Coordinates of C-alpha atoms in Angstrom, one line a residue:
M15 CA -11.8 22.4 7.4
T16 CA -11.2 22.2 11.2
W17 CA -9.3 19.2 12.6
T18 CA -9.6 18.3 16.3
P19 CA -6.7 16.0 17.5
S20 CA -7.7 13.2 19.7
D21 CA -7.2 13.8 23.4
K22 CA -6.9 10.1 24.3
P23 CA -3.5 8.6 24.8
A24 CA -2.4 6.6 21.8
V25 CA -2.2 2.8 21.9
T26 CA 1.0 1.9 20.2
L27 CA 3.6 -0.9 19.9
A28 CA 6.0 1.3 21.8
D29 CA 4.1 1.5 25.0
S30 CA 0.9 -0.5 25.1
P31 CA -0.1 -4.2 25.7
L32 CA -1.9 -6.2 23.0
E33 CA -5.1 -6.3 25.1
E34 CA -5.6 -2.6 24.5
M35 CA -5.3 -2.9 20.7
S36 CA -8.0 -3.6 18.2
K37 CA -9.1 -7.0 17.0
N38 CA -7.3 -6.5 13.8
E39 CA -4.0 -6.3 15.7
R40 CA -4.7 -9.7 17.3
I41 CA -5.6 -11.2 14.0
K42 CA -2.4 -10.0 12.4
L43 CA -0.2 -11.2 15.3
A44 CA -1.9 -14.7 15.4
S45 CA -1.5 -15.1 11.7
Q46 CA 2.3 -15.6 12.0
G47 CA 3.0 -13.7 8.8
L48 CA -0.5 -14.0 7.2
F49 CA -0.5 -17.8 7.3
F50 CA -3.0 -18.7 10.0
V51 CA -6.5 -17.5 10.6
S52 CA -7.6 -17.4 14.3
D53 CA -10.7 -16.1 16.1
G54 CA -8.9 -16.4 19.4
K55 CA -10.4 -19.9 20.1
T56 CA -9.7 -21.9 17.0
I57 CA -7.0 -21.7 14.3
H58 CA -6.6 -22.9 10.7
T59 CA -4.6 -21.9 7.7
F60 CA -5.7 -19.2 5.2
A61 CA -5.1 -21.7 2.5
D62 CA -7.8 -23.9 4.0
E63 CA -10.4 -21.1 3.2
V64 CA -9.0 -20.5 -0.3
D65 CA -9.2 -24.2 -1.0
A66 CA -12.8 -24.4 0.1
L67 CA -13.6 -21.6 -2.3
T68 CA -11.9 -23.3 -5.1
R69 CA -13.8 -26.5 -4.5
G70 CA -17.1 -24.6 -4.3
E71 CA -17.6 -25.7 -0.7
A72 CA -17.8 -22.2 0.6
E73 CA -19.5 -19.0 -0.6
T74 CA -16.9 -16.7 0.8
I75 CA -14.2 -16.4 3.5
G76 CA -14.7 -15.7 7.2
G77 CA -14.4 -12.4 9.0
E78 CA -10.8 -13.0 10.3
A79 CA -9.6 -14.3 6.9
K80 CA -11.2 -11.2 5.3
E81 CA -8.8 -8.9 7.3
L82 CA -5.8 -11.0 6.1
S83 CA -6.9 -11.3 2.5
K84 CA -6.4 -7.5 2.0
F85 CA -2.6 -8.1 2.3
F86 CA -2.9 -10.4 -0.7
G87 CA -4.8 -7.7 -2.7
I88 CA -8.2 -9.3 -2.1
Y89 CA -11.4 -7.7 -0.8
R90 CA -14.5 -9.7 0.3
Q91 CA -17.6 -8.1 -1.1
Q92 CA -21.3 -8.6 -1.6
I93 CA -23.2 -7.7 -4.8
R94 CA -25.6 -4.8 -4.3
G95 CA -29.0 -4.7 -5.9
E96 CA -31.8 -2.1 -5.9
R97 CA -31.0 1.0 -3.8
G98 CA -27.6 -0.4 -2.9
R99 CA -28.9 -3.2 -0.7
K100 CA -26.6 -6.2 -0.4
T101 CA -28.1 -9.2 -2.2
G102 CA -26.3 -11.9 -0.3
E103 CA -24.3 -13.0 -3.3
H104 CA -20.6 -13.1 -2.4
V105 CA -17.8 -12.0 -4.7
F106 CA -14.3 -10.7 -4.5
M107 CA -12.4 -7.6 -5.7
V108 CA -8.7 -8.3 -6.6
R109 CA -6.2 -5.5 -7.0
I110 CA -2.7 -5.7 -8.5
K111 CA 0.3 -3.5 -7.8
C112 CA 1.7 -1.6 -10.8
P113 CA 4.5 0.6 -9.5
A114 CA 6.4 3.3 -11.5
G115 CA 3.7 5.3 -13.1
G116 CA 1.4 2.4 -14.1
E117 CA 3.9 1.2 -16.7
L118 CA 3.0 -2.0 -18.5
T119 CA 4.6 -3.9 -21.4
A120 CA 2.3 -5.1 -24.2
S121 CA 2.5 -8.7 -23.0
Q122 CA 1.6 -7.7 -19.4
W123 CA -1.4 -5.7 -20.7
A124 CA -2.5 -8.7 -22.7
A125 CA -2.3 -10.9 -19.6
L126 CA -4.4 -8.4 -17.6
D127 CA -6.9 -8.3 -20.4
D128 CA -7.2 -12.1 -20.6
A129 CA -7.6 -12.3 -16.9
A130 CA -10.7 -10.0 -17.0
E131 CA -12.4 -12.4 -19.4
Q132 CA -11.4 -15.6 -17.9
F133 CA -11.8 -14.9 -14.2
A134 CA -13.7 -11.7 -13.6
D135 CA -16.6 -9.8 -15.2
G136 CA -14.8 -8.8 -18.3
T137 CA -13.9 -5.3 -17.0
I138 CA -10.6 -3.8 -16.0
R139 CA -10.7 -0.9 -13.5
V140 CA -7.7 1.5 -13.5
T141 CA -7.4 3.1 -10.1
S142 CA -6.3 6.6 -9.1
R143 CA -3.2 5.1 -7.6
Q144 CA -2.0 3.5 -10.9
G145 CA -3.2 0.0 -10.0
V146 CA -5.7 -2.3 -11.7
Q147 CA -8.7 -4.0 -10.1
Y148 CA -10.9 -6.9 -11.0
H149 CA -14.5 -7.0 -9.8
H150 CA -17.1 -9.7 -9.4
V151 CA -14.5 -12.5 -9.0
R152 CA -16.4 -15.6 -7.9
G153 CA -14.9 -17.8 -5.2
P154 CA -13.9 -20.8 -7.4
K155 CA -12.0 -18.5 -9.7
L156 CA -10.2 -16.4 -7.0
A157 CA -7.0 -18.5 -6.6
K158 CA -6.9 -19.2 -10.4
L159 CA -6.9 -15.5 -11.1
V160 CA -4.1 -14.8 -8.6
R161 CA -2.0 -17.7 -10.2
H162 CA -2.7 -16.4 -13.7
L163 CA -1.5 -12.9 -12.7
N164 CA 1.7 -14.2 -11.1
R165 CA 2.5 -16.3 -14.1
H166 CA 1.8 -13.9 -16.9
Y167 CA 1.8 -10.4 -15.4
R168 CA 4.5 -10.3 -12.7
D169 CA 5.7 -12.1 -9.5
E170 CA 3.8 -11.2 -6.3
A171 CA 1.3 -9.5 -8.6
T172 CA -1.3 -8.8 -5.9
L173 CA 0.8 -9.0 -2.7
S174 CA 0.5 -5.8 -0.6
A175 CA -1.8 -4.1 -3.2
C176 CA -4.0 -3.7 -0.1
G177 CA -3.5 -4.2 3.7
D178 CA -1.5 -2.5 6.5
V179 CA 1.7 -2.2 4.5
S180 CA 3.1 0.1 1.8
R181 CA 0.7 0.1 -1.2
N182 CA 1.5 0.8 -4.8
V183 CA 4.4 3.2 -5.2
M184 CA 3.3 5.9 -7.6
A185 CA 5.4 7.8 -10.1
S186 CA 4.8 10.4 -12.8
P187 CA 3.6 8.8 -16.0
V188 CA 5.8 11.3 -18.0
D189 CA 9.0 10.4 -16.1
G190 CA 11.7 9.9 -18.7
L191 CA 9.5 11.3 -21.4
V192 CA 9.8 15.0 -20.8
G193 CA 12.5 17.3 -19.4
P194 CA 14.1 19.1 -17.8
G195 CA 16.6 16.2 -17.4
D196 CA 15.7 12.8 -16.2
P197 CA 15.1 12.3 -12.5
R198 CA 14.7 8.5 -13.0
G199 CA 11.6 8.4 -10.8
R200 CA 10.3 5.2 -12.3
E201 CA 13.5 3.4 -11.4
L202 CA 13.3 4.7 -7.9
A203 CA 9.6 3.6 -7.6
V204 CA 10.5 0.1 -8.6
A205 CA 13.3 0.0 -6.0
L206 CA 11.1 1.4 -3.3
A207 CA 8.3 -1.1 -4.1
A208 CA 10.8 -4.0 -3.7
A209 CA 12.3 -2.6 -0.5
L210 CA 8.9 -2.1 1.1
A211 CA 7.3 -5.4 0.0
P212 CA 6.3 -8.0 2.7
R213 CA 8.8 -10.9 3.1
T214 CA 6.5 -13.6 4.4
S215 CA 6.3 -16.9 2.5
S216 CA 2.5 -17.1 3.0
Y217 CA 1.5 -15.6 -0.4
F218 CA 3.6 -18.2 -2.2
Q219 CA 2.4 -21.1 -0.1
V220 CA -1.3 -20.1 -0.3
F221 CA -1.5 -19.3 -4.0
L222 CA 1.5 -20.5 -5.9
S223 CA 2.9 -23.7 -4.4
D224 CA 1.9 -27.3 -5.1
D225 CA 0.4 -29.6 -2.5
E226 CA 3.8 -30.4 -1.0
G227 CA 4.5 -26.8 -0.5
R228 CA 1.3 -26.1 1.4
T229 CA 2.7 -27.2 4.7
V230 CA 1.1 -26.9 8.1
K231 CA 3.3 -23.9 9.0
P232 CA 4.9 -20.9 7.2
M233 CA 8.2 -21.6 5.6
H234 CA 9.3 -18.2 6.9
S235 CA 7.2 -15.5 8.6
D236 CA 9.8 -12.9 9.6
E237 CA 9.1 -9.4 8.5
P238 CA 12.3 -7.4 8.9
L239 CA 10.6 -4.1 8.3
Y240 CA 7.0 -4.6 9.4
G241 CA 7.3 -7.0 12.3
P242 CA 4.6 -9.5 13.3
Q243 CA 1.8 -6.9 13.5
Y244 CA 2.7 -5.0 10.3
L245 CA 1.7 -1.3 10.2
P246 CA -1.4 0.2 11.9
R247 CA -2.9 1.2 8.6
K248 CA -2.0 1.5 4.9
F249 CA 1.1 3.5 3.9
K250 CA 1.4 5.4 0.5
V251 CA 4.4 6.7 -1.4
G252 CA 4.3 9.0 -4.4
I253 CA 7.2 10.3 -6.6
A254 CA 6.7 13.5 -8.5
H255 CA 8.5 15.0 -11.6
P256 CA 10.0 18.5 -12.0
D257 CA 7.2 19.3 -14.4
D258 CA 4.4 17.2 -13.0
N259 CA 2.7 16.7 -9.6
S260 CA -0.1 14.4 -10.8
V261 CA 0.8 12.0 -7.9
D262 CA -0.1 14.9 -5.5
V263 CA 2.9 14.4 -3.2
L264 CA 1.3 16.4 -0.3
T265 CA -1.5 13.8 0.0
Q266 CA 0.9 10.9 0.4
D267 CA 2.4 9.4 3.6
V268 CA 5.7 10.0 1.9
G269 CA 6.0 12.3 -1.1
L270 CA 9.3 12.8 -3.1
V271 CA 10.1 15.6 -5.4
P272 CA 13.2 15.7 -7.6
V273 CA 15.3 18.8 -7.2
L274 CA 16.2 21.1 -10.1
V275 CA 19.9 22.3 -10.1
D276 CA 20.6 25.1 -12.6
G277 CA 17.4 24.4 -14.4
S278 CA 18.0 20.7 -14.9
C279 CA 17.5 17.5 -13.0
D280 CA 19.4 14.2 -12.7
G281 CA 17.5 12.7 -9.7
S282 CA 20.5 13.0 -7.4
L283 CA 18.6 15.2 -4.8
W284 CA 15.0 14.8 -3.5
D285 CA 12.7 16.9 -1.3
L286 CA 11.1 14.8 1.3
H287 CA 7.5 15.5 2.2
S288 CA 5.5 13.4 4.7
G289 CA 2.3 13.2 6.6
G290 CA -0.5 13.7 4.0
G291 CA -3.7 11.9 3.4
L292 CA -7.2 12.7 2.2
G293 CA -9.3 10.2 4.2
Q294 CA -11.8 11.2 6.8
N295 CA -14.8 9.7 8.6
H296 CA -18.2 11.4 8.4
N297 CA -19.1 13.4 11.5
N298 CA -15.8 12.6 13.2
P299 CA -13.8 15.9 13.7
Q300 CA -10.8 13.9 14.8
T301 CA -10.3 12.8 11.2
A302 CA -9.7 15.1 8.3
P303 CA -7.9 15.5 5.0
L304 CA -4.4 16.8 5.8
L305 CA -1.4 17.9 3.7
G306 CA 2.1 16.6 4.3
F307 CA 5.0 18.6 5.8
F308 CA 8.4 19.3 4.2
L309 CA 11.0 17.4 6.3
G310 CA 14.1 18.3 4.3
R311 CA 16.3 17.5 1.3
I312 CA 18.1 14.1 0.9
A313 CA 20.5 12.5 -1.5
R314 CA 19.1 9.8 -3.8
E315 CA 21.2 7.1 -2.2
Q316 CA 19.3 7.7 1.1
V317 CA 15.7 7.8 -0.3
I318 CA 15.0 4.1 0.4
D319 CA 16.5 4.3 3.9
A320 CA 14.5 7.5 4.7
V321 CA 11.2 5.9 3.6
R322 CA 11.9 2.7 5.5
A323 CA 12.7 4.8 8.6
I324 CA 9.4 6.7 8.4
A325 CA 7.6 3.4 8.0
T326 CA 9.4 2.1 11.1
L327 CA 8.4 5.2 13.1
Q328 CA 4.8 4.6 12.0
K329 CA 5.0 0.9 13.0
E330 CA 6.2 1.8 16.5
H331 CA 4.1 4.9 17.2
G332 CA 1.0 4.6 15.1
E333 CA -2.4 4.2 16.8
R334 CA -3.5 0.6 17.1
R335 CA -6.8 0.8 19.0
D336 CA -8.8 3.1 16.8
R337 CA -8.1 2.4 13.1
R338 CA -9.7 5.7 12.1
L339 CA -6.8 7.5 13.8
A340 CA -4.1 5.1 12.7
R341 CA -2.7 6.8 9.6
W342 CA 0.8 8.3 9.6
K343 CA -0.7 11.8 9.1
Y344 CA -2.0 11.7 12.7
T345 CA 1.1 10.0 14.1
I346 CA 3.5 12.6 12.7
R347 CA 1.4 15.4 14.2
R348 CA 1.3 13.6 17.5
L349 CA 5.1 13.1 17.6
G350 CA 5.9 16.5 16.3
L351 CA 8.1 17.5 13.3
E352 CA 11.2 18.2 15.3
R353 CA 11.1 14.8 16.9
V354 CA 10.6 13.1 13.6
R355 CA 13.5 15.0 12.0
R356 CA 15.7 14.2 15.0
E357 CA 14.9 10.5 14.8
L358 CA 15.6 10.5 11.1
R359 CA 19.0 12.1 11.7
E360 CA 20.2 10.5 14.9
R361 CA 18.7 7.1 14.9
F362 CA 18.5 6.3 11.2
A363 CA 21.5 8.5 10.0
I364 CA 19.5 10.3 7.4
R365 CA 21.4 13.4 6.3
L366 CA 18.4 15.8 6.1
Q367 CA 19.4 19.2 4.6
D368 CA 17.6 22.2 6.0
V369 CA 16.7 24.2 2.9
E370 CA 13.5 25.7 1.4
A371 CA 11.4 23.2 -0.4
Q372 CA 11.4 23.4 -4.2
P373 CA 8.0 24.7 -5.5
L374 CA 5.7 22.0 -6.6
A375 CA 4.8 21.6 -10.3
P376 CA 1.1 21.7 -11.3
D377 CA -1.1 18.7 -11.4
S378 CA -1.6 17.3 -15.0
I379 CA -3.9 14.8 -16.5
H380 CA -1.7 13.9 -19.6
L381 CA -4.6 12.9 -21.9
G382 CA -3.7 12.8 -25.6
F383 CA -0.3 13.3 -27.2
G384 CA 2.8 14.9 -25.7
D385 CA 6.2 15.8 -27.2
A386 CA 9.4 14.2 -25.9
P387 CA 12.8 16.0 -26.0
D388 CA 14.1 13.7 -28.7
G389 CA 11.5 14.8 -31.2
T390 CA 9.2 11.8 -30.8
S391 CA 5.7 11.9 -29.4
F392 CA 4.0 9.8 -26.7
Y393 CA 0.3 9.2 -26.0

């Protein structure tokens, strides 16, 4: 496939005024950490729209609130009827984060299963990024579903499952179950998910607080990593295994591969790949599926710092006028690999080793039984 880079100057936080940016950027900035909804003329809280849904006073949320709802793992949708035509009946899709290979305890799975029956259409959709989605959620049940998931599945269950932030951090489902060695990828995925999560209080105030907590302003809206306008687009991280590349690291914004030393692996060294993504827009040659580049090798203790640094570069230099060109895969190519490596080393003190990348393991599906090194089996 031929990719044609855009010949227009990028509109970025580093060198462009807000007026040149897309409407989404103004919505994010005016929200003060996802708390307020503004069309540029009037302003109200996101909680106001959720409350109207719960009381049955509104069919759905407005266009500006729709853009903010994604950060909370919520998509506004309409049911489609014959030949895909929208029927006018409004529903929501809700997605949860499930980092570290989609790992769930029995009680967590039971909570997810109960939620499907109580608040959605009885189905659970498992996504290709190890998340879970609920479809056909009606407005009066939306907030109740989110509260149920936070109470019985995990805290911040749906926060940043969508939106212009780091999405679900993937890991190999066989991490810790097969050799050689144990790279502790799931442990790293959980740590990365926590480090890249939004810090705003809005999610708590909208969905989880009592009436007293639903104040007229955010308790705190600071985003140390993302800033007031968050990232230009979604950001995806995947962690492979020495024997398994089912997360497909070269299609991630950041892909991490544990390094084998003398045929074994303890997860102390990682190959850092960056700049991949499969999305494209039909009949737009400036968009294309692109594979990531190998940036270098890093020690485990610098993995989180390196991923945060790349997210920071994307925040500062990513395209903010045309969202079709806003992914990191286009930003890294516009900046150039040498500049990105230099920034990582000099500005962020990442000790990149210039070595040859370790060969990638094959993709696997892992259906059925597998054999663990201790003689047990897993399914």
